[in-house]
XYZ file of C-alpha atoms in Angstrom:
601
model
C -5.261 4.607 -52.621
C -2.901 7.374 -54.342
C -0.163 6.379 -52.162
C -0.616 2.373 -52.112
C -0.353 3.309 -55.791
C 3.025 4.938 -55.790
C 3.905 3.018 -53.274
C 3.360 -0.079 -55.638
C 5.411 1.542 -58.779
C 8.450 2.524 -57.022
C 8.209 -0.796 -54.039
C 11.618 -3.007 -53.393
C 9.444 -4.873 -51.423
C 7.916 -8.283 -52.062
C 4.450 -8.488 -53.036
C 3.622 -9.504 -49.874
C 6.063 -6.537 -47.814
C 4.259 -4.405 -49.661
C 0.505 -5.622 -48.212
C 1.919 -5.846 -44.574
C 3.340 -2.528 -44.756
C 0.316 -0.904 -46.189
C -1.905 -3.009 -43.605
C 0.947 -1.262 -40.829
C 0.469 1.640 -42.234
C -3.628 2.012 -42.423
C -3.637 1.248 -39.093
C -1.066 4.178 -37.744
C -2.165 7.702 -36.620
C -0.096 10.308 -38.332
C 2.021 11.077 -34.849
C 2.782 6.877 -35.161
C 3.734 6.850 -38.925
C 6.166 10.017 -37.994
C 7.627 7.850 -35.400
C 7.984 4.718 -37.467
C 9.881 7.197 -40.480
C 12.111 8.499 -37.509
C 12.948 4.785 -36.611
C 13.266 3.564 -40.327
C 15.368 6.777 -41.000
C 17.110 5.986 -38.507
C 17.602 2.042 -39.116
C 19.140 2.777 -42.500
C 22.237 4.792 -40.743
C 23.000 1.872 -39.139
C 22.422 -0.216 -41.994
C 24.201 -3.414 -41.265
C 24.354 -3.062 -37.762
C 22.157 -3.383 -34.739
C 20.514 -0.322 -33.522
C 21.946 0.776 -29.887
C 20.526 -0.933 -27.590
C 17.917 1.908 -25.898
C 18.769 4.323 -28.744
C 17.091 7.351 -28.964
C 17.655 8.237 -31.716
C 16.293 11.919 -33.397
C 17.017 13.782 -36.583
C 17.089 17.736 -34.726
C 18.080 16.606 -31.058
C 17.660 20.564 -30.445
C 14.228 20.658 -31.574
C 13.171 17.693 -29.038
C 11.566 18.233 -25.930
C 12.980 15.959 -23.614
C 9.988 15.247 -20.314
C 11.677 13.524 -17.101
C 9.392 11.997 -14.665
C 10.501 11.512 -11.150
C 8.102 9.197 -9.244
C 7.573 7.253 -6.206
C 3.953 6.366 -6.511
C 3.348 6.449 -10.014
C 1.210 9.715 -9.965
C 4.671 12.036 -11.740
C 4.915 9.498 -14.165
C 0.919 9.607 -15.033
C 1.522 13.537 -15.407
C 4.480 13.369 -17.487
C 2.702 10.767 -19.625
C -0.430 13.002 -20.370
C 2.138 15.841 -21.235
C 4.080 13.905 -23.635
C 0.501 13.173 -25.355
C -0.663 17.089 -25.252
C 3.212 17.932 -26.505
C 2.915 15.244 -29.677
C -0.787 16.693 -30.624
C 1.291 20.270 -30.956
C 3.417 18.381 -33.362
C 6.161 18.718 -31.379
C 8.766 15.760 -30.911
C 9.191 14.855 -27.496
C 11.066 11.815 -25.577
C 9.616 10.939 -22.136
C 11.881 9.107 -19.545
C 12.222 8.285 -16.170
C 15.151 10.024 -14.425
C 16.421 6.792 -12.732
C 17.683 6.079 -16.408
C 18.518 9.898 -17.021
C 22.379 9.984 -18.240
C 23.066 13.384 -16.670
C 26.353 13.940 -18.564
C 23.567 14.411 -21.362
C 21.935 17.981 -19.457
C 24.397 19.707 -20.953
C 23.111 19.097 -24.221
C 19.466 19.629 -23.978
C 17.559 22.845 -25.324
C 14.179 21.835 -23.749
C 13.469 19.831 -20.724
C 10.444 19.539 -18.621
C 10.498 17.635 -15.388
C 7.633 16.261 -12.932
C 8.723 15.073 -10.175
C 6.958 14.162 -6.923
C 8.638 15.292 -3.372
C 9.310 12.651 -0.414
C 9.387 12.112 3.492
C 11.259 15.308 4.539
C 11.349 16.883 1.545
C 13.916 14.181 -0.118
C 13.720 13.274 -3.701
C 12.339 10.384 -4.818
C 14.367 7.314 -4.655
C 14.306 7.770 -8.277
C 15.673 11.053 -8.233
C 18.636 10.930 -5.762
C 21.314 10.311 -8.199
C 19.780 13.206 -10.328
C 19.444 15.415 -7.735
C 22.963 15.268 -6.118
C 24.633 15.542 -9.615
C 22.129 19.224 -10.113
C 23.665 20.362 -6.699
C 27.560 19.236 -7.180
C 30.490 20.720 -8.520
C 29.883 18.600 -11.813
C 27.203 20.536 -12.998
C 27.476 21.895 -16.192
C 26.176 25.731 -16.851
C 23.071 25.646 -18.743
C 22.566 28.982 -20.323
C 21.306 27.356 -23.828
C 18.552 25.117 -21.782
C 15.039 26.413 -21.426
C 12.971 24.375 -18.872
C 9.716 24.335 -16.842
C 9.431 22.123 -13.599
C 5.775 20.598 -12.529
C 5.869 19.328 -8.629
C 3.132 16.711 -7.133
C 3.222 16.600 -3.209
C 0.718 17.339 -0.209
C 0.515 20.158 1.930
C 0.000 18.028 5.141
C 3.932 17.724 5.044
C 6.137 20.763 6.120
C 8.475 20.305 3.544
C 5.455 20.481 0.367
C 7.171 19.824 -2.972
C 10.396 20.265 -2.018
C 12.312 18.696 -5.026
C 10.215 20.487 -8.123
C 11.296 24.073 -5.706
C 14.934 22.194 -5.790
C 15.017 21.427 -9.432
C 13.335 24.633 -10.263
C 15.515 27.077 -8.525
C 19.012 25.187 -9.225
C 18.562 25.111 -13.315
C 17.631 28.456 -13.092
C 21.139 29.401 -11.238
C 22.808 26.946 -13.418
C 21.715 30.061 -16.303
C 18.723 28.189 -17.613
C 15.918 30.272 -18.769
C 12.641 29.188 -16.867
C 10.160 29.236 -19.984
C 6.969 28.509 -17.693
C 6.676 28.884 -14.036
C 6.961 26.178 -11.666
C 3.728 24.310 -10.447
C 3.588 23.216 -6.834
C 0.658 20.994 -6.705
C -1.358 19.204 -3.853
C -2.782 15.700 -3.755
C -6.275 16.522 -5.674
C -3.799 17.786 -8.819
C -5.728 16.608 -11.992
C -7.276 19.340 -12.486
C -4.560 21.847 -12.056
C -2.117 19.557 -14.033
C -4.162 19.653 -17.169
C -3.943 23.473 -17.528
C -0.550 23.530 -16.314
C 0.271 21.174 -19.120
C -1.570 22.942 -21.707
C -0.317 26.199 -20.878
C 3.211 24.954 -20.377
C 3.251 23.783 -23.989
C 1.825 26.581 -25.462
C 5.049 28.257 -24.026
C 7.376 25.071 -25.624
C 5.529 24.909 -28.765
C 6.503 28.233 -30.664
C 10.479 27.418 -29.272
C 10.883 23.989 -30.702
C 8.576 24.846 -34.545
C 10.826 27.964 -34.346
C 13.749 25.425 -34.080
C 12.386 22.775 -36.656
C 11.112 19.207 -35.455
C 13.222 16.242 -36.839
C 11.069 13.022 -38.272
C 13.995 10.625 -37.290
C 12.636 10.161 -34.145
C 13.061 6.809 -31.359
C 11.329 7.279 -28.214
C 12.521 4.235 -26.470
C 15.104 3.289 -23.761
C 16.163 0.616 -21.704
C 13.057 -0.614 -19.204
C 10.454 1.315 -20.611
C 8.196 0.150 -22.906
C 5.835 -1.747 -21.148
C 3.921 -4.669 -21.646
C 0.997 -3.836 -18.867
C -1.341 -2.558 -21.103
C -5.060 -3.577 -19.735
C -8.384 -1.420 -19.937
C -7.734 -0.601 -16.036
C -6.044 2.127 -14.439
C -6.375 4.509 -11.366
C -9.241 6.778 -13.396
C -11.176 3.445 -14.447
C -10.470 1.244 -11.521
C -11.722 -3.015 -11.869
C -14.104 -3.868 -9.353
C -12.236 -7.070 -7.752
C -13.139 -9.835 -5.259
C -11.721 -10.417 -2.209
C -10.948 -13.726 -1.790
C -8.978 -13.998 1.334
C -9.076 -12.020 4.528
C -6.684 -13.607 7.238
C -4.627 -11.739 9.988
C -1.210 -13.485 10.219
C -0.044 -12.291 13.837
C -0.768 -13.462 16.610
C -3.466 -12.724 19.284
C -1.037 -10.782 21.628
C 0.410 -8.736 18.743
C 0.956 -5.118 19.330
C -0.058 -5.541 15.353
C -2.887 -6.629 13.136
C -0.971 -7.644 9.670
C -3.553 -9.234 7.312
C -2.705 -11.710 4.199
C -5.134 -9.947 1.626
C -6.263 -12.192 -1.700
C -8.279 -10.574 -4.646
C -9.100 -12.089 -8.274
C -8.146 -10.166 -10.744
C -9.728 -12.719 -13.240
C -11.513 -11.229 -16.306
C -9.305 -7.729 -15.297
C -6.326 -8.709 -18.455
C -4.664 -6.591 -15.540
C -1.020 -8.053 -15.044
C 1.626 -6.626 -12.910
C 5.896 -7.668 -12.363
C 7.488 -8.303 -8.028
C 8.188 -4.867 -7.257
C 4.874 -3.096 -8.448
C 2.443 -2.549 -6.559
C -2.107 -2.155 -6.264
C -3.814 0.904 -6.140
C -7.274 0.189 -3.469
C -10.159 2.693 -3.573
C -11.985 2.178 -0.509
C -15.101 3.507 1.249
C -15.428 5.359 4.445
C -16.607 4.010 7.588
C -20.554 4.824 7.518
C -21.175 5.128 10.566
C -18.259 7.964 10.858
C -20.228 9.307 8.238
C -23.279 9.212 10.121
C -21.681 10.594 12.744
C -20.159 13.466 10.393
C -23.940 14.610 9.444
C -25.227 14.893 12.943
C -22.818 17.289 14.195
C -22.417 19.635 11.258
C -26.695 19.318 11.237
C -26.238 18.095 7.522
C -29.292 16.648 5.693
C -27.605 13.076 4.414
C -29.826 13.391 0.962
C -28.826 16.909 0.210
C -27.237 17.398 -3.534
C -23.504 18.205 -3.552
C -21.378 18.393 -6.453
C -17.299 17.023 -5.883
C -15.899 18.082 -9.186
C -18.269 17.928 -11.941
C -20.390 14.652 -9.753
C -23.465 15.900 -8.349
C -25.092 13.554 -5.515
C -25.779 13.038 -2.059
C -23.786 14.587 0.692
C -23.691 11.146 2.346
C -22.840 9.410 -0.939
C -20.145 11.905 -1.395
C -18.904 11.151 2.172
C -18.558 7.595 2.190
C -17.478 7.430 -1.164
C -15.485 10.028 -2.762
C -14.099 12.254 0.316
C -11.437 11.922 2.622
C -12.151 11.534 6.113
C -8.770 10.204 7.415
C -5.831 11.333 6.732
C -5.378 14.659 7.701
C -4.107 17.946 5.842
C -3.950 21.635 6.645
C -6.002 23.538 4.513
C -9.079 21.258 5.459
C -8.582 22.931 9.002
C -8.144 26.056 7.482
C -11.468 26.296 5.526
C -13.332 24.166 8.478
C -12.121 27.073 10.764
C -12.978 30.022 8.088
C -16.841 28.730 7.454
C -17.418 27.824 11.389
C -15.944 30.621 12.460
C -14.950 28.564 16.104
C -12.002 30.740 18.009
C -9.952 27.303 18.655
C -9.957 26.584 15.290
C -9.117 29.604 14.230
C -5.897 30.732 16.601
C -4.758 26.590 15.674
C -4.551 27.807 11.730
C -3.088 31.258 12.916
C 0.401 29.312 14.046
C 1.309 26.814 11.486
C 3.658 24.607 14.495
C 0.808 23.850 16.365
C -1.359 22.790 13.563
C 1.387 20.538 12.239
C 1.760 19.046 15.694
C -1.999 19.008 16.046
C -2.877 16.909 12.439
C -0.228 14.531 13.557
C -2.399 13.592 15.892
C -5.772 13.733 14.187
C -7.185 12.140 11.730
C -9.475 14.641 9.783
C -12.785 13.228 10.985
C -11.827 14.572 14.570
C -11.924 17.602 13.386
C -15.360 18.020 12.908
C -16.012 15.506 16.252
C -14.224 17.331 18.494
C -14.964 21.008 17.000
C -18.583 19.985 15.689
C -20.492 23.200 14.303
C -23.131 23.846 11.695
C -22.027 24.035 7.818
C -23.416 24.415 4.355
C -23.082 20.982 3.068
C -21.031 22.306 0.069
C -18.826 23.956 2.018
C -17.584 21.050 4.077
C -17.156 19.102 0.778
C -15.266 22.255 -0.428
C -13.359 21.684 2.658
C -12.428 17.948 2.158
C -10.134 16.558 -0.398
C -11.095 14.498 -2.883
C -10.161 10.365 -1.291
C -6.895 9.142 -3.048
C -6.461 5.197 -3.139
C -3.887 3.491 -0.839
C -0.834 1.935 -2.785
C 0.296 -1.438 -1.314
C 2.977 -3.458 -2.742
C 2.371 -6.215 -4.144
C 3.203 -9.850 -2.548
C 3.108 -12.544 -5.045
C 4.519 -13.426 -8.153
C 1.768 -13.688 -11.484
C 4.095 -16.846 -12.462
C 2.624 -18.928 -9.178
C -1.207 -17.262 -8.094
C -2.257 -16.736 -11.510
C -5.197 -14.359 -11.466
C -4.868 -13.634 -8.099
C -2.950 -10.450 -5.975
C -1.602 -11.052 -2.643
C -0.999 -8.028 -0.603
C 0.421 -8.437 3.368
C -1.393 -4.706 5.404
C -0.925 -3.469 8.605
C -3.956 -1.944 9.956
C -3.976 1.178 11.390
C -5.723 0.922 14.302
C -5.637 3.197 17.695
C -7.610 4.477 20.457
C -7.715 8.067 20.542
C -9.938 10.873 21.942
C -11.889 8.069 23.309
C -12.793 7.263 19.617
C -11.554 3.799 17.814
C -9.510 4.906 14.857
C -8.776 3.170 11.735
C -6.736 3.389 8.966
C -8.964 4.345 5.649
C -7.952 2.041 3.266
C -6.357 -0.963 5.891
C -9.622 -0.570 7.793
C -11.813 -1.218 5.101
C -9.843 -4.459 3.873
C -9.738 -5.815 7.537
C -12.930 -4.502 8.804
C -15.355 -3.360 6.621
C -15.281 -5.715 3.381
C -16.451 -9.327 3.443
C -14.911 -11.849 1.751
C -16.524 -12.549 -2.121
C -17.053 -8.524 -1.616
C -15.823 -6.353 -4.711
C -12.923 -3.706 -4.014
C -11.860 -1.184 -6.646
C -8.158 -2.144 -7.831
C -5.865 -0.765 -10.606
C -1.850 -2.355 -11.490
C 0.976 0.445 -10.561
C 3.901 -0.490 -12.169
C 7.481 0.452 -10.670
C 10.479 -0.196 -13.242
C 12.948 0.960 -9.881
C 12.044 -1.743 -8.187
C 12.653 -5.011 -9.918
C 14.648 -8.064 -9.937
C 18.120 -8.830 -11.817
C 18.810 -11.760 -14.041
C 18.232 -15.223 -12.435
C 21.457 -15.855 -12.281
C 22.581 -12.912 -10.397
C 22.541 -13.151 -6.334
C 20.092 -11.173 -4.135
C 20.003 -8.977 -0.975
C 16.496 -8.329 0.373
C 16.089 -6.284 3.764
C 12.149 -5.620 4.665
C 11.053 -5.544 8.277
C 7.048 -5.998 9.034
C 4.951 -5.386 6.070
C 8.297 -4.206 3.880
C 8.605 -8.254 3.237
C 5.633 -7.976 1.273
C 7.545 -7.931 -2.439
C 10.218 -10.321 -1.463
C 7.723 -12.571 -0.833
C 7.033 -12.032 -4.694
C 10.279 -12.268 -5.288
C 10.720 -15.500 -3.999
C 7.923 -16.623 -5.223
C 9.312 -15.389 -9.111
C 12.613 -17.114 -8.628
C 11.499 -20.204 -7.899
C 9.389 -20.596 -10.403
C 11.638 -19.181 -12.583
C 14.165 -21.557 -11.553
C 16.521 -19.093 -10.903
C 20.133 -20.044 -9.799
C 21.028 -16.564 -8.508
C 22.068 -16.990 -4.058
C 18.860 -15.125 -2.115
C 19.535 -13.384 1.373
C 16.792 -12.280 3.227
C 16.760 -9.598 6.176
C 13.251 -9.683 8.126
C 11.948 -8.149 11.497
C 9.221 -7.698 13.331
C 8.545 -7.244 17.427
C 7.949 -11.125 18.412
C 9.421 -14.097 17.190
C 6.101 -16.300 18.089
C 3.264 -13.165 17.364
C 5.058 -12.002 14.381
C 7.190 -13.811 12.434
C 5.106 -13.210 9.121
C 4.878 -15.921 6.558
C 7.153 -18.265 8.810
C 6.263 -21.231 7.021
C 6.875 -20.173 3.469
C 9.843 -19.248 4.086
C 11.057 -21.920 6.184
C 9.971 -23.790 3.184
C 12.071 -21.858 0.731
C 14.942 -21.937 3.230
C 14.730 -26.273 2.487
C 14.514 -25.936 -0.655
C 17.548 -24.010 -0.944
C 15.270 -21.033 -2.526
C 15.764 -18.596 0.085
C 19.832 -18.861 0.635
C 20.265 -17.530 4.050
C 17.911 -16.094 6.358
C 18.390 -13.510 9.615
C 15.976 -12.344 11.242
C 15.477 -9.331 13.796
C 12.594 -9.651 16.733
C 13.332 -6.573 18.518
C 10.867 -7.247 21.809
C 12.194 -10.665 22.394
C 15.422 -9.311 24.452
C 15.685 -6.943 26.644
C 17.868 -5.017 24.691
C 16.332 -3.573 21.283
C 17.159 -5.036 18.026
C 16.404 -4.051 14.358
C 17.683 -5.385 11.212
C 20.540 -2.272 10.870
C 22.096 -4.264 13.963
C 21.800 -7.661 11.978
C 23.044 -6.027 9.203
C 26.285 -4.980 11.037
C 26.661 -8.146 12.817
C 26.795 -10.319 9.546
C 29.286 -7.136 7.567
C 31.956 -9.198 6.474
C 29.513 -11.418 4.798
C 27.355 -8.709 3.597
C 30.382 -6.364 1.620
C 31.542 -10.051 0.110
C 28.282 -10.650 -1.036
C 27.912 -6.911 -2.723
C 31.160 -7.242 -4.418
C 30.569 -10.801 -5.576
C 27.291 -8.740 -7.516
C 24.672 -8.863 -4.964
C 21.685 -6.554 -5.777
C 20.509 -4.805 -2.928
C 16.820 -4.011 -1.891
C 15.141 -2.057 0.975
C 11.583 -2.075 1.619
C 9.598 -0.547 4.221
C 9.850 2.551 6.441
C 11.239 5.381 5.137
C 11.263 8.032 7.651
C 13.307 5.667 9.738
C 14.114 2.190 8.820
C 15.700 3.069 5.400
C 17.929 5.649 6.478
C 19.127 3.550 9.566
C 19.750 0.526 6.986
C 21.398 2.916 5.410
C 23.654 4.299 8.004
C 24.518 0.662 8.691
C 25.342 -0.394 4.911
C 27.768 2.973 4.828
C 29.800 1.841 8.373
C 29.749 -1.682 6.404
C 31.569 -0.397 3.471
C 34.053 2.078 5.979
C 34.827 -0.955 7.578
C 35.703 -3.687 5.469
C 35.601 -2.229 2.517
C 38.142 0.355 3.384
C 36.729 3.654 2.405
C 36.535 6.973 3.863
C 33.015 8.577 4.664
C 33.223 10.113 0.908
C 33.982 6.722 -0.786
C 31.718 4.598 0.667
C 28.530 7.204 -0.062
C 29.805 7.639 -3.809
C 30.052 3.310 -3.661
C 26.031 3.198 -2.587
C 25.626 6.267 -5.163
C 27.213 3.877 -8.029
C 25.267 0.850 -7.119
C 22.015 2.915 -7.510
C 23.133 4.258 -10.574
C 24.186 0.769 -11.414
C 19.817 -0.343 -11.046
C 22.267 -2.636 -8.049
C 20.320 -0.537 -4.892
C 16.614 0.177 -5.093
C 14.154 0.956 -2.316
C 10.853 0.877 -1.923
C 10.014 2.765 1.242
C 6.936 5.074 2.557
C-alpha cells in the first residue's frame, strides 16, 4: 500500500497506467519486477527508438552469468534451464541461450560462462554446437584469461566416445587461459540426480564471483527464437496420458521394414508443438520379457524395490520404470560383479569386446543368456532408469488439430533364437491397442524449423527422416505459402516402401511439393541413395541454394548425414567453384545463417 501510495504522488501516468501497472506489478515475483526495471531501464536509453531486435541488454555485463545450452534432444537445454532458475534464486543475473544463436565474437567479452552441452554419434557436437565448436578449436580464438567457466556434459556410457564435447569445451577454454571455477561433470543418461547437485554446487562457486563483481538491474534476457509460446502443464517429468488413435503399418508385406503411421489425441493436453519438434513416448516393457527376467534370476515378482525414492514391486519396476533394451556397459559390469559368472566377468575385463558384444545385445540377453540368481535390488541397482523415445513429429497443428502424427520404424530382429523388439517402436506397433493411453510430452527444437513462406525449401529425409517434412508440407500449405519446395526421399522399394506416396503425389498436383526425386536403392541392381540423387540433380541443387534455398537433413546420422554431406561439399567444388576449404566454410555460413539444419540420430 506504501508504495501504490508514492507511487500515486509522484505518477506521470494516467489514472488508469497507474492501476495496470500496480495490477503488473502485484502479480510479479521480486526476480520478475528486477527484470522488468532492467528492461524499462533499459527502454528509456533508447528512448525514441526501437529496442534491438533480440537485445540483451544488462546494466554490469561483467557481473552476468551467461549459461549456453547445447542440445540435440532437449535434455542440455532442460539442465541449463533449471540452472538459470537455481542461479536467479542466488540473486545473481544470468542470460540463458542456446549456442546455435551464440555470437562467438562475443567470448571474448564474457567473465562468466557456463555451458551444458550434450555429446553426439562419435563423439561430434551437437548439430547445434558445430559452428561453436570449430570457432573454440581455430586460429580465431581469442585468449580468455579474464573468463571463469564451468562445463556440465549429458551423454551415455554405452558409446565409446562418452561426453566427448563437455571434455572438448572443458579442456580447450582452459588452454585458451580460462580459469575453470568448478570441475567439469560428465554425466550418464539417468543424470537428474547428479545434475541438481552439480548445479547447486556449481553456483555456490559463481555466486561469491559475480556479488563480488556487483549485479546490474538493467537486465533483458531475451534473443531472437527463444521465448516460447509452448507453455502447457506437460513435460517429460509430468508426462499426458494420450490415446492412440491410429495404428497402421505403411509398407508393404514384403518389406525388409515395418514403418507404422502412429495417431494420438492430444485433446484436453493444451500441449502444442511447431514442424521440426518432436514427442517424447514413455513406454512399458514387454511382460512377458519380464516374466521371463524373474524366472531366471529366481526373483519373487511381488518383492518391494525402491528405483529412486519409488518403492514397489520388482515386476512393477520392470515393466514400468527400467530399461530392458537398450544396452549399456556398466549394467554388464554390476550384473557380472553381483553374479560373480567367469564369462561375464573376463567380457567387462576388456572394454573392445564388451563394446562389440552390447552392439549386439539388447540388455535383456544379458540376463537370458547368462541367467544367475540376484538380490532383487541389486539387479534394479544394475538397470538404468527407462528414458522415453523421441520421435519427430509428422504433422502440422494448423491441419490435424489435436492430433500428433508420428511415422516409426520398428525395431524388430531375430537374434539368439529370441524375437527382439525395439522398446519404445515395439510397444506402439505391438503392444498398445488402439483407444489405449500412451504417456506423451511436446519437445521443442528452435534448430529445426521452417523459413518465411515466401522463402524456397530443400528437404532431404530417407525412410522415417521424411517424417517432419511431411509437417512441413502439411504447414505450408495451409499456410499458403508461396516459397518453391524440393523434396529428397528414399527408401529400399519403390512398390513396398514408398512412404506416404499418395500425399505427396497429391502435393506434387497441387503444386505444394515443387519437385520431387526419389531414391529406391533395391530396385536396380546397382545401389542407390539420395547422396547419388543429390549429385545427379547438382547444377540444379547449387542454383537453388544461391537463389536462398534453406536446406534440411533428417534421418541417419552415423551415415546418411555425413554422406549427404560429402555430396553437398563435391556440389559446391563443382559448380560452385570452390576449393575443399571454401566450400566447407560455405555449408559452415549457411548453418550459421539458421539456412542448414539437421535433424539426425
Amino acid at each position: 500500500m506504501l508504495l501504490a501510495s508514492l507511487a500515486a504522488q509522484a505518477s506521470p501516468l494516467s489514472a488508469q497506467q497507474l492501476k495496470d501497472l500496480q495490477l503488473l506489478v502485484s502479480q510479479l515475483n521480486p526476480i520478475q519486477q528486477a527484470w522488468v526495471s532492467g528492461y524499462l531501464a533499459a527502454s528509456a536509453q533508447f528512448a525514441g527508438q526501437s529496442l534491438p531486435a533480440g537485445a540483451a541488454v544488462q546494466a554490469n555485463e561483467s557481473a552476468s552469468l551467461t549459461v549456453l545450452f547445447a542440445s540435440q534432444t532437449g535434455n542440455a537445454k532442460g539442465v541449463a534451464t533449471k540452472i538459470k532458475a537455481a542461479a536467479e534464486q542466488q540473486g545473481l543475473a544470468v542470460q540463458l541461450q542456446d549456442i546455435a544463436s551464440y555470437k562467438t565474437n562475443q567470448l571474448a567479452k564474457e567473465k562468466y560462462l557456463l555451458i551444458v552441452t550434450s555429446t553426439y554419434g562419435e563423439g561430434e557436437p551437437p548439430e547445434s554446437a558445430v559452428a561453436f565448436h570449430k570457432f573454440l578449436f581455430s586460429k580465431k580464438a581469442p585468449k580468455l584469461k579474464e573468463l571463469k567457466f564451468a562445463v556440465l556434459g549429458l551423454g551415455d556410457t554405452s558409446y565409446e566416445f562418452f561426453c566427448k564435447t563437455a571434455t572438448d569445451f572443458d579442456e580447450q577454454l582452459h588452454a585458451l587461459g580460462a580459469t575453470r571455477l568448478h570441475p567439469v561433470a560428465l554425466l550418464d543418461v539417468d543424470y537428474a540426480a547428479a545434475a541438481a547437485s552439480w548445479t547447486e554446487a556449481a553456483v555456490q562457486a559463481f555466486a561469491p564471483e559475480l556479488k563480488q563483481a556487483g549485479t546490474g538491474s538493467a537486465q533483458v534476457i531475451a534473443w531472437p527464437g527463444q521465448i516460447s509460446s509452448h507453455d502447457s502443464l506437460y513435460t517429460k517429468e509430468k508426462p499426458f496420458a494420450a490415446e492412440l488413435l491410429v495404428d497402421q503399418k505403411i509398407t508393404g508385406r514384403d518389406s525388409v521394414k515395418d514403418v507404422r503411421h502412429i495417431e494420438i489425441s492430444l485433446a484436453g493436453s493444451g500441449l502444442s508443438y511447431q514442424p521440426g519438434d518432436a514427442l517424447g513416448v514413455y513406454f512399458t516393457n514387454d511382460e512377458k520379457l519380464v516374466d521371463s527376467i524373474l524366472e531366471l534370476t529366481a526373483c519373487a515378482a511381488d518383492t518391494l524395490v525402491k528405483v529412486g525414492a519409488t518403492e514397489l514391486a520388482l515386476r512393477d519396476a520392470l515393466i514400468s520404470q527400467l530399461e530392458l533394451t537398450q544396452s549399456y556397459p556398466s549394467f554388464v559390469e554390476k550384473y557380472a560383479a553381483a553374479t560373480q559368472q567367469t564369462p561375464l566377468l573376463e567380457l567387462v575385463a576388456d572394454k573392445t569386446r564388451l563394446r562389440a558384444f552390447l552392439e549386439q545385445h539388447q540388455t535383456a540377453d544379458v540376463i537370458l543368456q547368462y541367467p544367475a540368481a540376484i538380490e532383487a535390488q541389486l539387479l534394479v541397482d544394475a538397470l538404468r532408469k527407462q528414458q522415453p523415445r523421441l520421435y519427430s513429429i509428422a504433422s502440422s497443428q494448423a491441419e490435424v488439430g489435436d492430433e500428433v502424427h508420428l511415422t516409426v520404424g520398428v525395431v524388430s530382429y531375430q537374434a539368439f533364437g529370441q524375437p527382439h523388439l525395439g522398446g519404445a517402436s515395439g510397444f506402439l506397433a505391438h503392444r498398445l491397442d488402439e483407444g489405449a493411453q500412451v504417456r506423451v510430452f511436446v519437445e521443442h527444437n528452435d534448430n529445426f524449423r521452417l523459413p518465411d513462406h515466401d522463402a524456397p525449401v530443400l528437404m532431404i529425409g530417407p525412410g522415417t527422416g521424411i517424417a517432419p517434412f511431411r509437417a512441413f508440407l502439411q504447414e505450408r500449405d495451409q499456410a499458403g505459402a508461396t516459397g518453391q519446395n524440393w523434396l529428397f526421399f528414399g527408401n529400399p522399394s519403390f512398390t513396398q516402401d514408398f512412404l506416404y506416396q499418395v500425399e505427396l503425389q497429391d502435393y506434387l498436383k497441387r503444386g505444394v511439393l515443387n519437385r520431387l526425386d526419389v531414391a529406391f536403392s533395391r530396385d536396380q541392381a546397382e545401389k542407390i541413395y539420395v547422396q547419388h540423387k543429390l549429385l545427379q540433380k547438382g547444377a540444379d541443387v547449387w542454383a537453388y541454394l544461391q537463389q536462398g534455398a534453406y536446406l534440411y537433413i533428417c534421418g541417419d546420422g552415423a551415415r546418411m548425414a555425413k554422406d549427404v554431406h560429402q555430396a553437398l561439399l563435391q556440389i559446391a567444388r563443382q559448380y560452385g567453384g570452390l576449393d575443399a576449404e571454401q566450400a566447407e566454410t560455405y555449408f559452415d555460413d549457411l548453418r550459421q545463417a539458421r539456412r542448414y539444419q539437421k535433424d539426425v540420430y
